[in-house]
Coordinates of C-alpha atoms and ligand atoms in Angstrom, one line a residue:
X1 CA 46.9 -48.1 24.2
X2 CA 50.6 -49.1 24.2
X3 CA 53.0 -47.5 21.9
X4 CA 54.1 -49.9 19.1
X5 CA 57.6 -49.8 17.4
X6 CA 57.7 -47.6 14.4
X7 CA 58.3 -50.5 12.0
X8 CA 55.2 -52.3 13.2
X9 CA 53.1 -49.1 13.0
X10 CA 54.3 -48.5 9.4
X11 CA 53.5 -52.0 8.3
X12 CA 50.0 -51.6 9.7
X13 CA 49.6 -48.3 7.9
X14 CA 51.0 -49.9 4.7
X15 CA 48.6 -52.8 4.7
X16 CA 45.4 -51.3 6.3
X17 CA 45.4 -47.6 5.5
X18 CA 47.4 -46.9 2.3
X19 CA 45.3 -49.1 0.0
X20 CA 42.1 -47.2 0.9
X21 CA 43.8 -43.8 0.4
X22 CA 45.3 -44.9 -2.9
X23 CA 41.9 -46.2 -4.0
X24 CA 40.2 -42.9 -3.3
X25 CA 42.9 -40.3 -4.0
X26 CA 42.4 -39.8 -7.7
X27 CA 38.6 -39.2 -7.5
X28 CA 39.0 -37.0 -4.4
X29 CA 41.5 -34.8 -6.2
X30 CA 39.8 -34.6 -9.6
X31 CA 36.4 -33.9 -8.1
X32 CA 37.5 -31.9 -5.0
X33 CA 35.6 -34.3 -2.7
X34 CA 35.9 -34.9 1.0
X35 CA 37.9 -38.2 1.3
X36 CA 35.2 -39.9 3.5
X37 CA 36.6 -43.5 3.2
X38 CA 40.2 -42.4 3.9
X39 CA 39.2 -40.4 7.0
X40 CA 37.1 -43.4 8.2
X41 CA 40.2 -45.7 7.8
X42 CA 42.3 -43.2 9.7
X43 CA 39.8 -43.4 12.5
X44 CA 39.5 -47.2 12.5
X45 CA 43.3 -47.6 12.5
X46 CA 43.7 -45.6 15.7
X47 CA 45.8 -42.9 13.9
X48 CA 43.7 -40.0 15.2
X49 CA 45.0 -40.8 18.7
X50 CA 48.6 -41.4 17.6
X51 CA 50.2 -38.5 19.5
X52 CA 47.8 -38.5 22.5
X53 CA 49.3 -39.7 25.8
X54 CA 48.4 -43.3 26.8
X55 CA 46.5 -42.1 29.9
X56 CA 43.8 -40.7 27.6
X57 CA 43.7 -43.7 25.4
X58 CA 46.2 -42.6 22.7
X59 CA 49.4 -44.2 21.5
X60 CA 51.7 -41.7 23.1
X61 CA 53.8 -41.4 19.9
X62 CA 56.2 -38.6 19.2
X63 CA 57.1 -36.5 16.2
X64 CA 59.2 -39.2 14.6
X65 CA 56.2 -41.6 14.2
X66 CA 54.0 -38.7 13.2
X67 CA 56.4 -37.5 10.5
X68 CA 57.0 -41.0 9.1
X69 CA 53.3 -41.8 9.0
X70 CA 52.3 -38.4 7.6
X71 CA 54.8 -38.8 4.8
X72 CA 53.5 -42.2 3.9
X73 CA 49.9 -40.9 3.9
X74 CA 50.9 -38.0 1.6
X75 CA 52.4 -40.4 -0.9
X76 CA 49.0 -42.1 -1.1
X77 CA 46.7 -39.0 -0.9
X78 CA 47.9 -35.5 -0.3
X79 CA 44.5 -34.2 0.8
X80 CA 44.1 -36.9 3.5
X81 CA 47.6 -36.2 4.7
X82 CA 46.7 -32.5 5.0
X83 CA 43.6 -33.3 7.0
X84 CA 45.7 -35.6 9.3
X85 CA 48.4 -32.9 9.7
X86 CA 45.8 -30.3 10.8
X87 CA 44.1 -32.8 13.1
X88 CA 47.4 -33.6 14.9
X89 CA 48.2 -29.9 15.3
X90 CA 44.8 -29.2 16.8
X91 CA 45.1 -32.2 19.0
X92 CA 48.5 -31.1 20.3
X93 CA 47.1 -27.7 21.2
X94 CA 44.3 -29.4 23.2
X95 CA 46.8 -31.8 24.8
X96 CA 49.0 -29.0 26.0
X97 CA 46.2 -26.8 27.3
X98 CA 45.0 -26.4 30.9
X99 CA 41.4 -26.4 29.8
X100 CA 38.8 -28.4 31.8
X101 CA 37.6 -29.8 28.5
X102 CA 41.0 -31.2 27.7
X103 CA 40.6 -34.7 29.1
X104 CA 37.1 -35.3 27.6
X105 CA 38.2 -34.0 24.2
X106 CA 41.4 -36.1 24.1
X107 CA 39.5 -39.3 25.1
X108 CA 37.0 -38.6 22.3
X109 CA 39.8 -38.1 19.8
X110 CA 41.6 -41.2 20.9
X111 CA 38.4 -43.2 20.7
X112 CA 38.1 -42.0 17.0
X113 CA 34.9 -40.1 17.8
X114 CA 36.3 -36.7 16.9
X115 CA 38.4 -35.0 14.3
X116 CA 40.3 -31.7 15.1
X117 CA 41.7 -28.9 13.1
X118 CA 43.0 -25.3 13.3
X119 CA 41.0 -22.2 12.6
X120 CA 43.8 -19.5 12.9
X121 CA 44.0 -17.6 9.6
X122 CA 41.7 -14.7 9.2
X123 CA 40.5 -12.7 6.2
X124 CA 41.9 -9.5 7.8
X125 CA 45.4 -10.6 8.6
X126 CA 45.7 -13.3 6.0
X127 CA 48.9 -15.3 6.2
X128 CA 49.9 -13.4 9.4
X129 CA 47.9 -16.0 11.3
X130 CA 49.5 -15.0 14.6
X131 CA 47.7 -11.6 14.5
X132 CA 43.9 -12.2 14.5
X133 CA 42.0 -9.1 13.8
X134 CA 38.9 -10.5 15.5
X135 CA 38.5 -9.6 19.2
X136 CA 36.8 -11.8 21.9
X137 CA 34.4 -10.1 24.2
X138 CA 33.5 -11.1 27.7
X139 CA 29.8 -11.4 28.5
X140 CA 29.1 -12.5 32.1
X141 CA 30.6 -16.0 32.4
X142 CA 31.1 -16.6 28.6
X143 CA 33.3 -15.2 25.9
X144 CA 31.7 -14.1 22.6
X145 CA 33.6 -14.8 19.4
X146 CA 33.1 -13.0 16.1
X147 CA 35.7 -14.1 13.6
X148 CA 36.1 -14.5 9.8
X149 CA 38.4 -17.4 9.2
X150 CA 39.9 -17.5 5.7
X151 CA 41.0 -21.1 5.5
X152 CA 40.0 -24.0 7.8
X153 CA 41.0 -27.5 6.7
X154 CA 38.2 -30.0 7.3
X155 CA 35.7 -27.1 7.5
X156 CA 32.3 -28.5 8.2
X157 CA 33.7 -32.0 8.9
X158 CA 35.8 -31.5 12.0
X159 CA 34.4 -31.9 15.5
X160 CA 36.9 -29.6 17.2
X161 CA 38.1 -26.3 15.9
X162 CA 41.1 -24.9 17.7
X163 CA 40.3 -21.2 17.1
X164 CA 42.3 -18.1 17.7
X165 CA 40.8 -14.7 18.5
X166 CA 42.2 -11.3 19.7
X167 CA 42.4 -11.5 23.5
X168 CA 39.7 -9.8 25.7
X169 CA 41.2 -6.4 26.5
X170 CA 44.2 -7.2 24.3
X171 CA 46.4 -4.2 23.3
X172 CA 48.5 -5.5 20.4
X173 CA 47.6 -7.7 17.3
X174 CA 49.6 -10.5 18.8
X175 CA 47.6 -10.6 22.1
X176 CA 45.4 -13.5 21.2
X177 CA 43.7 -16.4 23.0
X178 CA 43.0 -19.9 21.7
X179 CA 39.6 -21.6 22.2
X180 CA 38.1 -25.0 21.6
X181 CA 35.0 -24.5 19.5
X182 CA 32.9 -27.6 19.0
X183 CA 31.0 -28.3 15.8
X184 CA 27.3 -27.5 16.3
X185 CA 28.1 -24.4 18.4
X186 CA 25.6 -21.7 17.6
X187 CA 27.0 -19.2 15.1
X188 CA 29.8 -21.4 13.7
X189 CA 29.4 -22.0 10.0
X190 CA 31.2 -22.7 6.8
X191 CA 30.9 -19.6 4.7
X192 CA 32.2 -20.7 1.3
X193 CA 33.5 -23.6 -0.7
X194 CA 37.0 -24.8 -1.3
X195 CA 37.9 -25.2 -4.9
X196 CA 41.7 -25.5 -4.9
X197 CA 44.1 -26.1 -7.8
X198 CA 45.8 -28.7 -5.6
X199 CA 45.1 -30.4 -2.3
X200 CA 41.5 -30.2 -3.5
X201 CA 39.8 -32.8 -1.3
X202 CA 40.2 -31.5 2.2
X203 CA 37.5 -28.8 2.5
X204 CA 39.9 -26.0 3.3
X205 CA 37.0 -23.5 3.3
X206 CA 36.4 -20.2 5.0
X207 CA 34.3 -20.2 8.2
X208 CA 32.5 -17.5 10.2
X209 CA 31.9 -17.4 13.9
X210 CA 29.0 -15.0 14.6
X211 CA 28.2 -14.3 18.2
X212 CA 29.6 -17.7 19.3
X213 CA 29.2 -18.2 23.0
X214 CA 32.1 -20.1 24.5
X215 CA 32.5 -21.0 28.2
X216 CA 35.7 -20.2 30.0
X217 CA 36.4 -23.9 30.3
X218 CA 36.8 -24.0 26.5
X219 CA 39.8 -21.6 26.7
X220 CA 42.9 -23.5 25.6
X221 CA 45.7 -20.9 26.3
X222 CA 46.0 -18.5 29.1
X223 CA 44.3 -15.2 28.3
X224 CA 46.4 -13.2 25.8
X225 CA 48.9 -16.2 25.5
X226 CA 47.6 -17.6 22.2
X227 CA 50.7 -16.5 20.3
X228 CA 53.0 -18.4 22.7
X229 CA 50.9 -21.5 22.3
X230 CA 50.9 -21.2 18.5
X231 CA 54.6 -20.8 18.4
X232 CA 55.7 -23.3 21.1
X233 CA 53.1 -26.0 20.7
X234 CA 51.5 -25.9 17.3
X235 CA 54.2 -24.6 15.0
X236 CA 56.8 -27.4 15.6
X237 CA 54.2 -30.1 14.8
X238 CA 53.1 -28.1 11.8
X239 CA 56.6 -27.6 10.5
X240 CA 57.6 -31.2 10.9
X241 CA 54.2 -32.5 9.5
X242 CA 54.2 -30.0 6.7
X243 CA 57.7 -31.0 5.6
X244 CA 56.5 -34.7 5.8
X245 CA 53.5 -33.9 3.5
X246 CA 55.8 -32.1 1.0
X247 CA 58.2 -35.0 1.0
X248 CA 55.4 -37.5 0.5
X249 CA 53.9 -35.5 -2.4
X250 CA 57.4 -35.2 -4.0
X251 CA 58.1 -38.9 -3.7
X252 CA 54.8 -39.8 -5.3
X253 CA 55.4 -37.4 -8.1
X254 CA 58.9 -38.7 -8.7
X255 CA 57.8 -42.4 -8.6
X256 CA 55.1 -41.7 -11.2
X257 CA 57.6 -39.9 -13.4
X258 CA 60.0 -42.8 -13.2
X259 CA 57.2 -45.2 -13.9
X260 CA 56.1 -43.2 -17.0
X261 CA 59.6 -42.7 -18.5
X262 CA 60.5 -46.3 -18.0
X263 CA 57.3 -47.7 -19.5
X264 CA 56.6 -45.2 -22.4
X265 CA 58.3 -46.5 -25.5
X266 CA 59.6 -44.9 -28.7
X267 CA 58.6 -47.9 -30.9
X268 CA 60.5 -46.7 -34.0
X269 CA 63.8 -46.7 -32.0
X270 CA 62.9 -49.8 -29.9
X271 CA 63.7 -48.1 -26.6
X272 CA 62.0 -46.6 -23.6
X273 CA 61.7 -42.8 -23.1
X274 CA 64.0 -43.1 -20.2
X275 CA 66.9 -44.6 -22.2
X276 CA 66.4 -42.0 -25.0
X277 CA 66.9 -39.0 -22.6
X278 CA 70.6 -38.3 -22.1
X279 CA 71.5 -39.1 -18.5
X280 CA 72.7 -35.6 -17.9
X281 CA 69.7 -33.8 -19.2
X282 CA 67.4 -32.0 -16.7
X283 CA 64.4 -34.2 -16.3
X284 CA 66.2 -37.5 -17.2
X285 CA 65.7 -40.3 -14.9
X286 CA 69.2 -40.3 -13.6
X287 CA 69.2 -36.6 -12.9
X288 CA 65.8 -36.6 -11.2
X289 CA 66.9 -39.6 -9.1
X290 CA 70.0 -37.7 -7.9
X291 CA 67.9 -34.7 -6.9
X292 CA 65.5 -36.8 -5.1
X293 CA 68.2 -38.7 -3.2
X294 CA 69.7 -35.4 -2.2
X295 CA 66.4 -33.9 -1.0
X296 CA 65.2 -37.0 0.8
X297 CA 68.5 -37.7 2.4
X298 CA 69.0 -34.1 3.5
X299 CA 65.9 -34.0 5.5
X300 CA 65.6 -37.5 6.9
X301 CA 68.9 -37.6 8.9
X302 CA 68.1 -34.2 10.4
X303 CA 64.7 -35.5 11.4
X304 CA 66.0 -38.7 12.8
X305 CA 68.9 -37.2 14.7
X306 CA 67.0 -34.3 16.3
X307 CA 66.4 -35.2 20.0
X308 CA 63.2 -33.3 20.2
X309 CA 61.8 -35.2 17.2
X310 CA 62.8 -38.5 18.8
X311 CA 61.3 -37.9 22.2
X312 CA 58.1 -39.8 22.8
X313 CA 55.2 -37.4 23.0
X314 CA 57.3 -34.3 22.7
X315 CA 54.3 -32.1 23.1
X316 CA 56.1 -28.9 23.8
X317 CA 59.1 -27.5 21.9
X318 CA 60.0 -24.9 24.6
X319 CA 63.4 -26.6 25.2
X320 CA 64.4 -26.3 21.5
X321 CA 67.2 -23.9 20.7
X322 CA 66.5 -23.4 17.0
X323 CA 63.4 -23.8 14.8
X324 CA 63.2 -26.6 12.2
X325 CA 64.8 -26.0 8.8
X326 CA 62.6 -27.7 6.3
X327 CA 64.6 -26.4 3.2
X328 CA 61.5 -25.7 1.2
X329 CA 62.9 -24.3 -2.0
X330 CA 65.1 -27.2 -2.9
X331 CA 62.4 -29.8 -2.1
X332 CA 60.3 -28.3 -4.8
X333 CA 62.6 -29.8 -7.4
X334 CA 61.6 -33.5 -7.4
X335 CA 58.1 -32.5 -8.1
X336 CA 59.0 -29.9 -10.7
X337 CA 61.2 -32.4 -12.4
X338 CA 58.5 -34.9 -12.4
X339 CA 56.5 -32.7 -14.8
X340 CA 59.6 -31.6 -16.7
X341 CA 58.9 -31.6 -20.5
X342 CA 61.6 -34.1 -21.2
X343 CA 60.3 -36.7 -18.9
X344 CA 56.6 -36.0 -19.4
X345 CA 56.1 -34.5 -22.8
X346 CA 52.6 -33.3 -23.4
X347 CA 51.2 -35.9 -21.0
X348 CA 52.1 -33.6 -18.1
X349 CA 49.1 -31.4 -19.1
X350 CA 46.7 -34.3 -19.0
X351 CA 44.2 -34.3 -16.3
X352 CA 44.3 -38.0 -16.0
X353 CA 48.0 -37.9 -15.2
X354 CA 48.8 -38.4 -11.5
X355 CA 51.6 -35.9 -11.2
X356 CA 49.7 -33.1 -12.8
X357 CA 47.6 -32.9 -9.7
X358 CA 50.5 -33.1 -7.4
X359 CA 52.5 -30.2 -8.6
X360 CA 49.9 -27.6 -7.6
X361 CA 49.6 -29.4 -4.3
X362 CA 53.3 -29.1 -3.8
X363 CA 53.3 -25.5 -4.7
X364 CA 50.4 -24.7 -2.5
X365 CA 52.2 -26.3 0.5
X366 CA 55.4 -24.3 -0.3
X367 CA 54.2 -20.9 -1.1
X368 CA 51.2 -20.1 1.1
X369 CA 51.8 -22.2 4.1
X370 CA 55.4 -22.5 4.8
X371 CA 56.7 -19.1 3.8
X372 CA 54.2 -17.4 6.0
X373 CA 54.5 -19.8 8.9
X374 CA 58.3 -19.7 9.0
X375 CA 58.2 -15.9 9.3
X376 CA 57.5 -15.3 13.0
X377 CA 60.7 -17.2 13.8
X378 CA 62.7 -14.6 12.1
X379 CA 61.0 -11.6 13.8
X380 CA 59.7 -12.8 17.1
X381 CA 61.6 -12.0 20.3
X382 CA 61.5 -15.8 20.9
X383 CA 60.6 -18.2 23.6
X384 CA 63.7 -20.3 23.8
Ligands
FAD1 C1 45.0 -25.8 1.4 C2 45.1 -24.8 2.5 C3 44.7 -25.2 3.8 C4 44.8 -24.3 4.8 N1 44.3 -24.7 6.1 C5 44.4 -23.9 7.1 C6 43.9 -24.3 8.4 O1 43.4 -25.4 8.6 N2 43.9 -23.4 9.4 C7 44.4 -22.1 9.2 O2 44.4 -21.4 10.2 N3 44.9 -21.7 8.0 C8 44.9 -22.6 7.0 N4 45.3 -22.2 5.7 C9 45.8 -20.8 5.6 C10 47.3 -20.6 5.5 O3 47.9 -20.9 6.8 C11 47.6 -19.1 5.2 O4 47.1 -18.3 6.1 C12 47.1 -18.8 3.9 O5 47.4 -19.7 2.9 C13 47.6 -17.4 3.4 O6 47.0 -17.1 2.2 P1 46.7 -15.6 1.8 O7 46.3 -15.6 0.4 O8 45.8 -15.0 2.8 O9 48.2 -15.0 1.9 P2 48.6 -13.4 1.9 O10 48.7 -13.0 3.3 O11 47.8 -12.6 1.0 O12 50.1 -13.6 1.4 C14 50.4 -13.7 0.0 C15 51.9 -13.9 -0.1 O13 52.6 -12.8 0.5 C16 53.6 -13.2 1.4 N5 53.7 -12.2 2.5 C17 52.7 -11.9 3.4 N6 53.2 -11.0 4.2 C18 54.5 -10.8 3.9 C19 55.6 -10.0 4.4 N7 55.4 -9.2 5.5 N8 56.8 -10.0 3.8 C20 57.0 -10.8 2.7 N9 56.0 -11.6 2.2 C21 54.8 -11.6 2.7 C22 53.1 -14.6 1.9 O14 54.1 -15.4 2.4 C23 52.4 -15.2 0.7 O15 53.4 -15.8 -0.1 C24 45.3 -23.0 4.6 C25 45.7 -22.6 3.4 C26 45.6 -23.5 2.3 C27 46.0 -23.1 1.0

């Protein structure tokens, strides 16, 4: 498949993918459902293979295309964007591996026959995903995995689980190895339900691996080198994609706040809610717009100008000198403003109101994910 210009890709996403996601998002979020139609449309549109090299049937796109598309998906459906983000992270780990299963797996993903995800976080080490407490054991020619994974997006729906485990004979908590575990492997099972307060429709459920036998050809990283692969391959895609999801959710929340304040009317005064709120008040349309502009424009130029982001299929970040700076705290604001009492009134507490669902999604992205994932960069001896 040849790589299309970004504008062409975006217009295809806009006309073929976004309407399906928008049509399904509300019910998916309210009822915590798996977005089956949205995932199907991701497959049919070829987006699952977006970042896979052309030699394996993918589009060979880089982070720039991935970020722009993920942001647009998040504006339409945060849960689907999350599924897509984890899929691409898992796919990149497979693409950068030396596993004998690599080619077959990439071709299946590019042909839209397989969805991937990450199974890193464990119950025992929680947000410190780089330190799995599970330990793989060698048994003749196979490795036996016993792990309790606390959150796995697309649990029970993915075909490939990029799974971490403590390295065979590993000495420290960071000595880990990554494996490709296929759905249907004996001992792999979803062990609970996901009932989130935001990002509800992506089955981010716990999973258990009980005596899972995995052949050596399913090993994705070198033995004991899982941490390096997580940091150098997975984390950059995760950081960029996660920032894109946050931005998309914020934009959607902001658009819905503007739509509401412009259309809700104070009939006795003969004016809209927007014009009644002083322009300088927190939560006013003008004020929210300024915040949003600042946030959007602060991250986009950085993303566009970063050479590593612009490179086609920049699978590995090893050449990078500094980690991405997603500026999480300030990007919370558009979403918070969107439910500000002045712009929302009591409607912000209504379950039928679009933004209500987006605020927890935004918070969830910010607090659990990003704070924990950004940490190793501050403490690790670094690979740059
Ligand atoms: C919707 C969703 C989907 C997810 N999908 C996946 C997935 O597909 N694959 C996967 O592997 N994981 C996934 N995760 C897990 C995620 O990456 C984190 O591991 C998880 O959210 C951490 O939650 P916890 O309650 O265990 O955090 P805890 O470890 O209990 O941390 C609670 C808080 O304490 C902070 N904290 C922890 N240690 C320190 C410290 N040393 N210093 C200061 N602060 C600290 C954390 O940053 C966090 O804010 C998902 C999580 C969510 C919410």
